[in-house]
């Protein structure tokens, strides 16, 4: 278990530029169990930061412009919750990520972004003989995001922290996307050659139809420290 928090806000006085000093924190928790060959564990990680500042750089503005510069209140936080299993012949990981951003201008503009991502990956291998091995696996990701933007004339001043707000287009919508892939590959040794025939198949909900990517790569060992590789295929 680990955790950190910045302390500048606790020991410094506020300024006209930063009415609330930046505050940063992060943490991680992990529990893992080992057996004779592999391990299974769960983990949680997260980080966040926040501050309140004048949207413009006051030392570059005259007093009148400085008075008209709105305050910007910014907060961002993300967490990862996951589980994984690792073995010499297999590895499986699954996780959920939450990312939340809130940026509010005192003059009325704002960006609120809330996203969730569920992701999983598995890799397996199985030796058939001393010269042939089969491998396969999958990777899948489901994304969900809600974006709410209220434009403001001062939005360009906060483009780095709130890029959707800086675009100046009002939005209030939810998007979802599913991406999934599976693969299979063989490793075959023939003399000084090692061949890797395989294929990947996948789908992306934004494309609407599956795709297939066959491929073949080879490695030729010339000497102990010299080899060259060749590859051909369709890569998506």
PDB file of C-alpha atoms in Angstrom:
ATOM      1  CA  UNK A   1       0.000   0.000   0.000  1.00  0.00           C
ATOM      2  CA  UNK A   2       1.292   3.463  -0.877  1.00  0.00           C
ATOM      3  CA  UNK A   3      -0.082   6.970  -0.725  1.00  0.00           C
ATOM      4  CA  UNK A   4       1.105  10.534  -1.243  1.00  0.00           C
ATOM      5  CA  UNK A   5      -0.315  14.046  -0.986  1.00  0.00           C
ATOM      6  CA  UNK A   6       1.237  17.408  -1.804  1.00  0.00           C
ATOM      7  CA  UNK A   7       1.413  19.973   0.993  1.00  0.00           C
ATOM      8  CA  UNK A   8       2.096  23.279  -0.766  1.00  0.00           C
ATOM      9  CA  UNK A   9      -1.506  24.369  -0.160  1.00  0.00           C
ATOM     10  CA  UNK A  10      -1.059  23.804   3.579  1.00  0.00           C
ATOM     11  CA  UNK A  11       2.064  25.933   4.052  1.00  0.00           C
ATOM     12  CA  UNK A  12       1.642  28.705   1.443  1.00  0.00           C
ATOM     13  CA  UNK A  13      -0.686  31.670   1.308  1.00  0.00           C
ATOM     14  CA  UNK A  14      -3.056  32.111  -1.608  1.00  0.00           C
ATOM     15  CA  UNK A  15      -2.138  34.488  -4.433  1.00  0.00           C
ATOM     16  CA  UNK A  16      -4.128  36.375  -7.037  1.00  0.00           C
ATOM     17  CA  UNK A  17      -2.939  33.843  -9.646  1.00  0.00           C
ATOM     18  CA  UNK A  18      -3.701  30.752  -7.531  1.00  0.00           C
ATOM     19  CA  UNK A  19      -6.560  31.321  -5.119  1.00  0.00           C
ATOM     20  CA  UNK A  20      -6.359  27.597  -4.278  1.00  0.00           C
ATOM     21  CA  UNK A  21      -2.902  26.057  -4.602  1.00  0.00           C
ATOM     22  CA  UNK A  22      -2.602  22.888  -6.719  1.00  0.00           C
ATOM     23  CA  UNK A  23      -3.213  19.784  -4.625  1.00  0.00           C
ATOM     24  CA  UNK A  24      -1.979  16.416  -5.902  1.00  0.00           C
ATOM     25  CA  UNK A  25      -2.446  12.928  -4.489  1.00  0.00           C
ATOM     26  CA  UNK A  26      -1.997   9.335  -5.574  1.00  0.00           C
ATOM     27  CA  UNK A  27      -2.336   5.894  -4.001  1.00  0.00           C
ATOM     28  CA  UNK A  28      -2.043   2.207  -4.763  1.00  0.00           C
ATOM     29  CA  UNK A  29      -3.169  -0.970  -3.035  1.00  0.00           C
ATOM     30  CA  UNK A  30      -2.231  -4.485  -4.078  1.00  0.00           C
ATOM     31  CA  UNK A  31      -2.768  -7.953  -2.642  1.00  0.00           C
ATOM     32  CA  UNK A  32      -1.136 -10.932  -4.306  1.00  0.00           C
ATOM     33  CA  UNK A  33      -0.957 -14.633  -3.609  1.00  0.00           C
ATOM     34  CA  UNK A  34       1.825 -16.840  -4.965  1.00  0.00           C
ATOM     35  CA  UNK A  35       1.694 -20.591  -5.439  1.00  0.00           C
ATOM     36  CA  UNK A  36       4.375 -22.887  -6.788  1.00  0.00           C
ATOM     37  CA  UNK A  37       4.274 -21.551 -10.377  1.00  0.00           C
ATOM     38  CA  UNK A  38       2.277 -18.351 -10.632  1.00  0.00           C
ATOM     39  CA  UNK A  39       0.330 -15.680  -8.819  1.00  0.00           C
ATOM     40  CA  UNK A  40      -3.138 -14.173  -8.567  1.00  0.00           C
ATOM     41  CA  UNK A  41      -3.721 -10.676  -7.309  1.00  0.00           C
ATOM     42  CA  UNK A  42      -6.042  -7.687  -7.099  1.00  0.00           C
ATOM     43  CA  UNK A  43      -5.014  -4.049  -7.312  1.00  0.00           C
ATOM     44  CA  UNK A  44      -6.412  -0.536  -6.970  1.00  0.00           C
ATOM     45  CA  UNK A  45      -4.612   2.612  -8.109  1.00  0.00           C
ATOM     46  CA  UNK A  46      -5.658   6.211  -8.353  1.00  0.00           C
ATOM     47  CA  UNK A  47      -4.488   9.790  -8.612  1.00  0.00           C
ATOM     48  CA  UNK A  48      -5.984  13.247  -8.696  1.00  0.00           C
ATOM     49  CA  UNK A  49      -5.210  16.918  -8.703  1.00  0.00           C
ATOM     50  CA  UNK A  50      -7.116  20.157  -8.350  1.00  0.00           C
ATOM     51  CA  UNK A  51      -6.656  23.884  -8.029  1.00  0.00           C
ATOM     52  CA  UNK A  52      -8.313  27.227  -8.554  1.00  0.00           C
ATOM     53  CA  UNK A  53      -6.525  29.903 -10.552  1.00  0.00           C
ATOM     54  CA  UNK A  54      -7.042  33.007 -12.630  1.00  0.00           C
ATOM     55  CA  UNK A  55      -7.728  31.806 -16.164  1.00  0.00           C
ATOM     56  CA  UNK A  56      -5.188  34.237 -17.633  1.00  0.00           C
ATOM     57  CA  UNK A  57      -1.590  34.924 -16.610  1.00  0.00           C
ATOM     58  CA  UNK A  58      -1.992  38.016 -14.447  1.00  0.00           C
ATOM     59  CA  UNK A  59       1.638  39.131 -14.684  1.00  0.00           C
ATOM     60  CA  UNK A  60       1.156  39.573 -18.451  1.00  0.00           C
ATOM     61  CA  UNK A  61      -2.124  41.511 -18.195  1.00  0.00           C
ATOM     62  CA  UNK A  62      -2.815  45.097 -17.265  1.00  0.00           C
ATOM     63  CA  UNK A  63      -4.899  45.690 -14.096  1.00  0.00           C
ATOM     64  CA  UNK A  64      -8.163  46.139 -16.021  1.00  0.00           C
ATOM     65  CA  UNK A  65      -7.699  42.897 -17.962  1.00  0.00           C
ATOM     66  CA  UNK A  66      -6.708  41.153 -14.745  1.00  0.00           C
ATOM     67  CA  UNK A  67      -9.954  42.227 -13.068  1.00  0.00           C
ATOM     68  CA  UNK A  68     -11.956  40.820 -16.001  1.00  0.00           C
ATOM     69  CA  UNK A  69     -10.171  37.453 -16.013  1.00  0.00           C
ATOM     70  CA  UNK A  70     -12.484  34.782 -14.542  1.00  0.00           C
ATOM     71  CA  UNK A  71     -11.433  32.169 -12.014  1.00  0.00           C
ATOM     72  CA  UNK A  72     -11.010  28.599 -13.207  1.00  0.00           C
ATOM     73  CA  UNK A  73     -11.814  25.710 -10.846  1.00  0.00           C
ATOM     74  CA  UNK A  74     -10.196  22.461 -11.997  1.00  0.00           C
ATOM     75  CA  UNK A  75     -10.387  18.906 -10.612  1.00  0.00           C
ATOM     76  CA  UNK A  76      -9.404  15.579 -12.150  1.00  0.00           C
ATOM     77  CA  UNK A  77      -9.454  12.124 -10.596  1.00  0.00           C
ATOM     78  CA  UNK A  78      -8.972   8.616 -11.919  1.00  0.00           C
ATOM     79  CA  UNK A  79      -9.027   5.136 -10.382  1.00  0.00           C
ATOM     80  CA  UNK A  80      -8.146   1.683 -11.666  1.00  0.00           C
ATOM     81  CA  UNK A  81      -9.639  -1.506 -10.191  1.00  0.00           C
ATOM     82  CA  UNK A  82      -8.199  -4.763 -11.483  1.00  0.00           C
ATOM     83  CA  UNK A  83      -7.378  -8.431 -11.095  1.00  0.00           C
ATOM     84  CA  UNK A  84      -4.653 -10.460 -12.757  1.00  0.00           C
ATOM     85  CA  UNK A  85      -3.423 -14.032 -12.946  1.00  0.00           C
ATOM     86  CA  UNK A  86       0.112 -14.833 -14.133  1.00  0.00           C
ATOM     87  CA  UNK A  87       1.464 -18.289 -14.942  1.00  0.00           C
ATOM     88  CA  UNK A  88       4.393 -19.429 -17.101  1.00  0.00           C
ATOM     89  CA  UNK A  89       1.915 -20.503 -19.819  1.00  0.00           C
ATOM     90  CA  UNK A  90      -0.915 -18.029 -19.327  1.00  0.00           C
ATOM     91  CA  UNK A  91      -1.687 -14.484 -18.277  1.00  0.00           C
ATOM     92  CA  UNK A  92      -5.115 -12.946 -17.720  1.00  0.00           C
ATOM     93  CA  UNK A  93      -5.764  -9.342 -16.688  1.00  0.00           C
ATOM     94  CA  UNK A  94      -9.077  -7.501 -16.242  1.00  0.00           C
ATOM     95  CA  UNK A  95      -9.547  -3.930 -15.074  1.00  0.00           C
ATOM     96  CA  UNK A  96     -12.025  -1.070 -14.860  1.00  0.00           C
ATOM     97  CA  UNK A  97     -10.822   2.521 -15.185  1.00  0.00           C
ATOM     98  CA  UNK A  98     -12.782   5.593 -14.121  1.00  0.00           C
ATOM     99  CA  UNK A  99     -11.632   9.045 -15.246  1.00  0.00           C
ATOM    100  CA  UNK A 100     -13.465  12.164 -14.110  1.00  0.00           C
ATOM    101  CA  UNK A 101     -12.633  15.743 -15.134  1.00  0.00           C
ATOM    102  CA  UNK A 102     -14.383  18.908 -13.957  1.00  0.00           C
ATOM    103  CA  UNK A 103     -13.398  22.373 -15.134  1.00  0.00           C
ATOM    104  CA  UNK A 104     -15.589  25.384 -14.271  1.00  0.00           C
ATOM    105  CA  UNK A 105     -15.091  28.999 -15.267  1.00  0.00           C
ATOM    106  CA  UNK A 106     -16.602  31.558 -12.910  1.00  0.00           C
ATOM    107  CA  UNK A 107     -18.021  33.335 -15.974  1.00  0.00           C
ATOM    108  CA  UNK A 108     -20.269  30.331 -16.688  1.00  0.00           C
ATOM    109  CA  UNK A 109     -18.351  28.012 -19.010  1.00  0.00           C
ATOM    110  CA  UNK A 110     -17.649  24.429 -18.008  1.00  0.00           C
ATOM    111  CA  UNK A 111     -16.446  21.002 -19.119  1.00  0.00           C
ATOM    112  CA  UNK A 112     -17.529  17.827 -17.371  1.00  0.00           C
ATOM    113  CA  UNK A 113     -16.074  14.553 -18.648  1.00  0.00           C
ATOM    114  CA  UNK A 114     -16.898  11.256 -16.968  1.00  0.00           C
ATOM    115  CA  UNK A 115     -15.630   8.049 -18.548  1.00  0.00           C
ATOM    116  CA  UNK A 116     -15.516   4.360 -17.673  1.00  0.00           C
ATOM    117  CA  UNK A 117     -13.421   1.760 -19.475  1.00  0.00           C
ATOM    118  CA  UNK A 118     -13.599  -2.008 -18.892  1.00  0.00           C
ATOM    119  CA  UNK A 119     -10.662  -3.889 -20.359  1.00  0.00           C
ATOM    120  CA  UNK A 120      -9.514  -7.497 -20.362  1.00  0.00           C
ATOM    121  CA  UNK A 121      -6.641  -9.398 -21.952  1.00  0.00           C
ATOM    122  CA  UNK A 122      -5.573 -13.021 -21.958  1.00  0.00           C
ATOM    123  CA  UNK A 123      -2.543 -14.786 -23.447  1.00  0.00           C
ATOM    124  CA  UNK A 124      -1.983 -18.541 -23.541  1.00  0.00           C
ATOM    125  CA  UNK A 125       0.715 -20.827 -24.922  1.00  0.00           C
ATOM    126  CA  UNK A 126       0.940 -24.608 -25.251  1.00  0.00           C
ATOM    127  CA  UNK A 127       3.987 -26.595 -26.393  1.00  0.00           C
ATOM    128  CA  UNK A 128       3.214 -29.394 -28.858  1.00  0.00           C
ATOM    129  CA  UNK A 129       6.801 -30.572 -29.228  1.00  0.00           C
ATOM    130  CA  UNK A 130      10.337 -29.244 -28.872  1.00  0.00           C
ATOM    131  CA  UNK A 131       9.944 -27.545 -32.271  1.00  0.00           C
ATOM    132  CA  UNK A 132       6.299 -26.462 -32.253  1.00  0.00           C
ATOM    133  CA  UNK A 133       4.315 -24.223 -29.912  1.00  0.00           C
ATOM    134  CA  UNK A 134       0.816 -22.825 -30.223  1.00  0.00           C
ATOM    135  CA  UNK A 135      -0.312 -19.525 -28.685  1.00  0.00           C
ATOM    136  CA  UNK A 136      -3.506 -17.524 -28.605  1.00  0.00           C
ATOM    137  CA  UNK A 137      -5.359 -14.884 -26.736  1.00  0.00           C
ATOM    138  CA  UNK A 138      -7.789 -11.999 -26.741  1.00  0.00           C
ATOM    139  CA  UNK A 139      -8.066  -8.322 -25.911  1.00  0.00           C
ATOM    140  CA  UNK A 140     -11.360  -6.474 -25.390  1.00  0.00           C
ATOM    141  CA  UNK A 141     -12.217  -2.938 -24.344  1.00  0.00           C
ATOM    142  CA  UNK A 142     -15.616  -1.389 -23.647  1.00  0.00           C
ATOM    143  CA  UNK A 143     -15.633   2.411 -23.310  1.00  0.00           C
ATOM    144  CA  UNK A 144     -18.372   4.716 -22.063  1.00  0.00           C
ATOM    145  CA  UNK A 145     -18.029   8.508 -21.845  1.00  0.00           C
ATOM    146  CA  UNK A 146     -20.369  11.357 -21.002  1.00  0.00           C
ATOM    147  CA  UNK A 147     -19.283  14.853 -22.067  1.00  0.00           C
ATOM    148  CA  UNK A 148     -21.001  18.063 -21.072  1.00  0.00           C
ATOM    149  CA  UNK A 149     -19.678  21.386 -22.400  1.00  0.00           C
ATOM    150  CA  UNK A 150     -21.054  24.897 -21.914  1.00  0.00           C
ATOM    151  CA  UNK A 151     -19.007  27.323 -24.101  1.00  0.00           C
ATOM    152  CA  UNK A 152     -17.548  30.549 -22.781  1.00  0.00           C
ATOM    153  CA  UNK A 153     -15.648  33.462 -24.313  1.00  0.00           C
ATOM    154  CA  UNK A 154     -12.669  32.836 -21.987  1.00  0.00           C
ATOM    155  CA  UNK A 155     -12.380  29.128 -22.819  1.00  0.00           C
ATOM    156  CA  UNK A 156      -9.198  29.455 -24.890  1.00  0.00           C
ATOM    157  CA  UNK A 157      -7.358  30.485 -21.722  1.00  0.00           C
ATOM    158  CA  UNK A 158      -7.861  26.978 -20.292  1.00  0.00           C
ATOM    159  CA  UNK A 159      -7.266  24.932 -23.463  1.00  0.00           C
ATOM    160  CA  UNK A 160      -4.582  22.791 -21.823  1.00  0.00           C
ATOM    161  CA  UNK A 161      -6.760  21.591 -18.943  1.00  0.00           C
ATOM    162  CA  UNK A 162     -10.159  21.582 -20.681  1.00  0.00           C
ATOM    163  CA  UNK A 163      -9.634  21.068 -24.446  1.00  0.00           C
ATOM    164  CA  UNK A 164     -13.281  20.278 -25.165  1.00  0.00           C
ATOM    165  CA  UNK A 165     -14.312  23.557 -23.534  1.00  0.00           C
ATOM    166  CA  UNK A 166     -11.750  25.457 -25.616  1.00  0.00           C
ATOM    167  CA  UNK A 167     -13.315  24.159 -28.828  1.00  0.00           C
ATOM    168  CA  UNK A 168     -16.318  26.360 -28.078  1.00  0.00           C
ATOM    169  CA  UNK A 169     -19.000  23.837 -29.109  1.00  0.00           C
ATOM    170  CA  UNK A 170     -21.854  23.056 -26.728  1.00  0.00           C
ATOM    171  CA  UNK A 171     -22.244  19.332 -26.088  1.00  0.00           C
ATOM    172  CA  UNK A 172     -24.177  17.048 -23.804  1.00  0.00           C
ATOM    173  CA  UNK A 173     -23.951  13.501 -25.065  1.00  0.00           C
ATOM    174  CA  UNK A 174     -22.837   9.984 -24.242  1.00  0.00           C
ATOM    175  CA  UNK A 175     -20.707   7.790 -26.488  1.00  0.00           C
ATOM    176  CA  UNK A 176     -19.939   4.075 -26.259  1.00  0.00           C
ATOM    177  CA  UNK A 177     -17.373   1.974 -28.104  1.00  0.00           C
ATOM    178  CA  UNK A 178     -16.517  -1.714 -28.065  1.00  0.00           C
ATOM    179  CA  UNK A 179     -13.241  -3.043 -29.462  1.00  0.00           C
ATOM    180  CA  UNK A 180     -12.314  -6.722 -29.326  1.00  0.00           C
ATOM    181  CA  UNK A 181      -9.584  -8.829 -30.912  1.00  0.00           C
ATOM    182  CA  UNK A 182      -8.535 -12.455 -30.820  1.00  0.00           C
ATOM    183  CA  UNK A 183      -5.340 -13.962 -32.149  1.00  0.00           C
ATOM    184  CA  UNK A 184      -3.697 -17.297 -32.808  1.00  0.00           C
ATOM    185  CA  UNK A 185      -0.066 -17.995 -33.625  1.00  0.00           C
ATOM    186  CA  UNK A 186       2.246 -20.948 -34.072  1.00  0.00           C
ATOM    187  CA  UNK A 187       5.989 -21.004 -33.457  1.00  0.00           C
ATOM    188  CA  UNK A 188       7.755 -23.619 -35.579  1.00  0.00           C
ATOM    189  CA  UNK A 189      11.495 -24.275 -35.756  1.00  0.00           C
ATOM    190  CA  UNK A 190      12.838 -25.613 -39.069  1.00  0.00           C
ATOM    191  CA  UNK A 191      16.620 -25.828 -39.119  1.00  0.00           C
ATOM    192  CA  UNK A 192      18.018 -22.335 -38.587  1.00  0.00           C
ATOM    193  CA  UNK A 193      14.600 -20.818 -39.308  1.00  0.00           C
ATOM    194  CA  UNK A 194      11.852 -19.963 -36.841  1.00  0.00           C
ATOM    195  CA  UNK A 195       8.436 -19.382 -38.441  1.00  0.00           C
ATOM    196  CA  UNK A 196       5.553 -17.479 -36.826  1.00  0.00           C
ATOM    197  CA  UNK A 197       2.344 -17.954 -38.859  1.00  0.00           C
ATOM    198  CA  UNK A 198      -0.749 -16.418 -37.305  1.00  0.00           C
ATOM    199  CA  UNK A 199      -3.847 -14.304 -37.663  1.00  0.00           C
ATOM    200  CA  UNK A 200      -5.883 -11.745 -35.748  1.00  0.00           C
ATOM    201  CA  UNK A 201      -9.597 -11.167 -35.983  1.00  0.00           C
ATOM    202  CA  UNK A 202     -11.319  -8.178 -34.456  1.00  0.00           C
ATOM    203  CA  UNK A 203     -14.285  -5.879 -34.404  1.00  0.00           C
ATOM    204  CA  UNK A 204     -14.802  -2.197 -33.622  1.00  0.00           C
ATOM    205  CA  UNK A 205     -18.336  -0.963 -32.997  1.00  0.00           C
ATOM    206  CA  UNK A 206     -17.472   2.308 -34.751  1.00  0.00           C
ATOM    207  CA  UNK A 207     -16.583   0.397 -37.914  1.00  0.00           C
ATOM    208  CA  UNK A 208     -19.511  -2.001 -37.690  1.00  0.00           C
ATOM    209  CA  UNK A 209     -17.921  -5.048 -39.326  1.00  0.00           C
ATOM    210  CA  UNK A 210     -15.226  -7.539 -38.314  1.00  0.00           C
ATOM    211  CA  UNK A 211     -11.782  -7.641 -39.899  1.00  0.00           C
ATOM    212  CA  UNK A 212      -9.223 -10.386 -40.418  1.00  0.00           C
ATOM    213  CA  UNK A 213      -5.446  -9.867 -40.456  1.00  0.00           C
ATOM    214  CA  UNK A 214      -3.376 -12.895 -41.517  1.00  0.00           C
ATOM    215  CA  UNK A 215       0.386 -12.560 -41.154  1.00  0.00           C
ATOM    216  CA  UNK A 216       3.619 -14.508 -41.294  1.00  0.00           C
ATOM    217  CA  UNK A 217       7.009 -13.626 -39.878  1.00  0.00           C
ATOM    218  CA  UNK A 218      10.265 -15.571 -39.895  1.00  0.00           C
ATOM    219  CA  UNK A 219      13.649 -15.329 -38.224  1.00  0.00           C
ATOM    220  CA  UNK A 220      16.827 -16.868 -39.614  1.00  0.00           C
ATOM    221  CA  UNK A 221      19.697 -17.414 -37.200  1.00  0.00           C
ATOM    222  CA  UNK A 222      22.983 -16.960 -39.068  1.00  0.00           C
ATOM    223  CA  UNK A 223      25.292 -17.166 -36.057  1.00  0.00           C
ATOM    224  CA  UNK A 224      25.278 -16.848 -32.275  1.00  0.00           C
ATOM    225  CA  UNK A 225      24.858 -13.059 -32.425  1.00  0.00           C
ATOM    226  CA  UNK A 226      23.449 -12.532 -35.905  1.00  0.00           C
ATOM    227  CA  UNK A 227      19.927 -13.048 -37.214  1.00  0.00           C
ATOM    228  CA  UNK A 228      17.596 -11.374 -39.656  1.00  0.00           C
ATOM    229  CA  UNK A 229      13.824 -11.187 -39.681  1.00  0.00           C
ATOM    230  CA  UNK A 230      11.200 -11.062 -42.411  1.00  0.00           C
ATOM    231  CA  UNK A 231       7.507 -10.288 -42.049  1.00  0.00           C
ATOM    232  CA  UNK A 232       4.493  -9.988 -44.306  1.00  0.00           C
ATOM    233  CA  UNK A 233       0.838  -9.583 -43.488  1.00  0.00           C
ATOM    234  CA  UNK A 234      -2.135  -7.312 -43.034  1.00  0.00           C
ATOM    235  CA  UNK A 235      -1.980  -5.050 -39.991  1.00  0.00           C
ATOM    236  CA  UNK A 236      -5.076  -3.234 -38.724  1.00  0.00           C
TER     237      UNK A 236
END
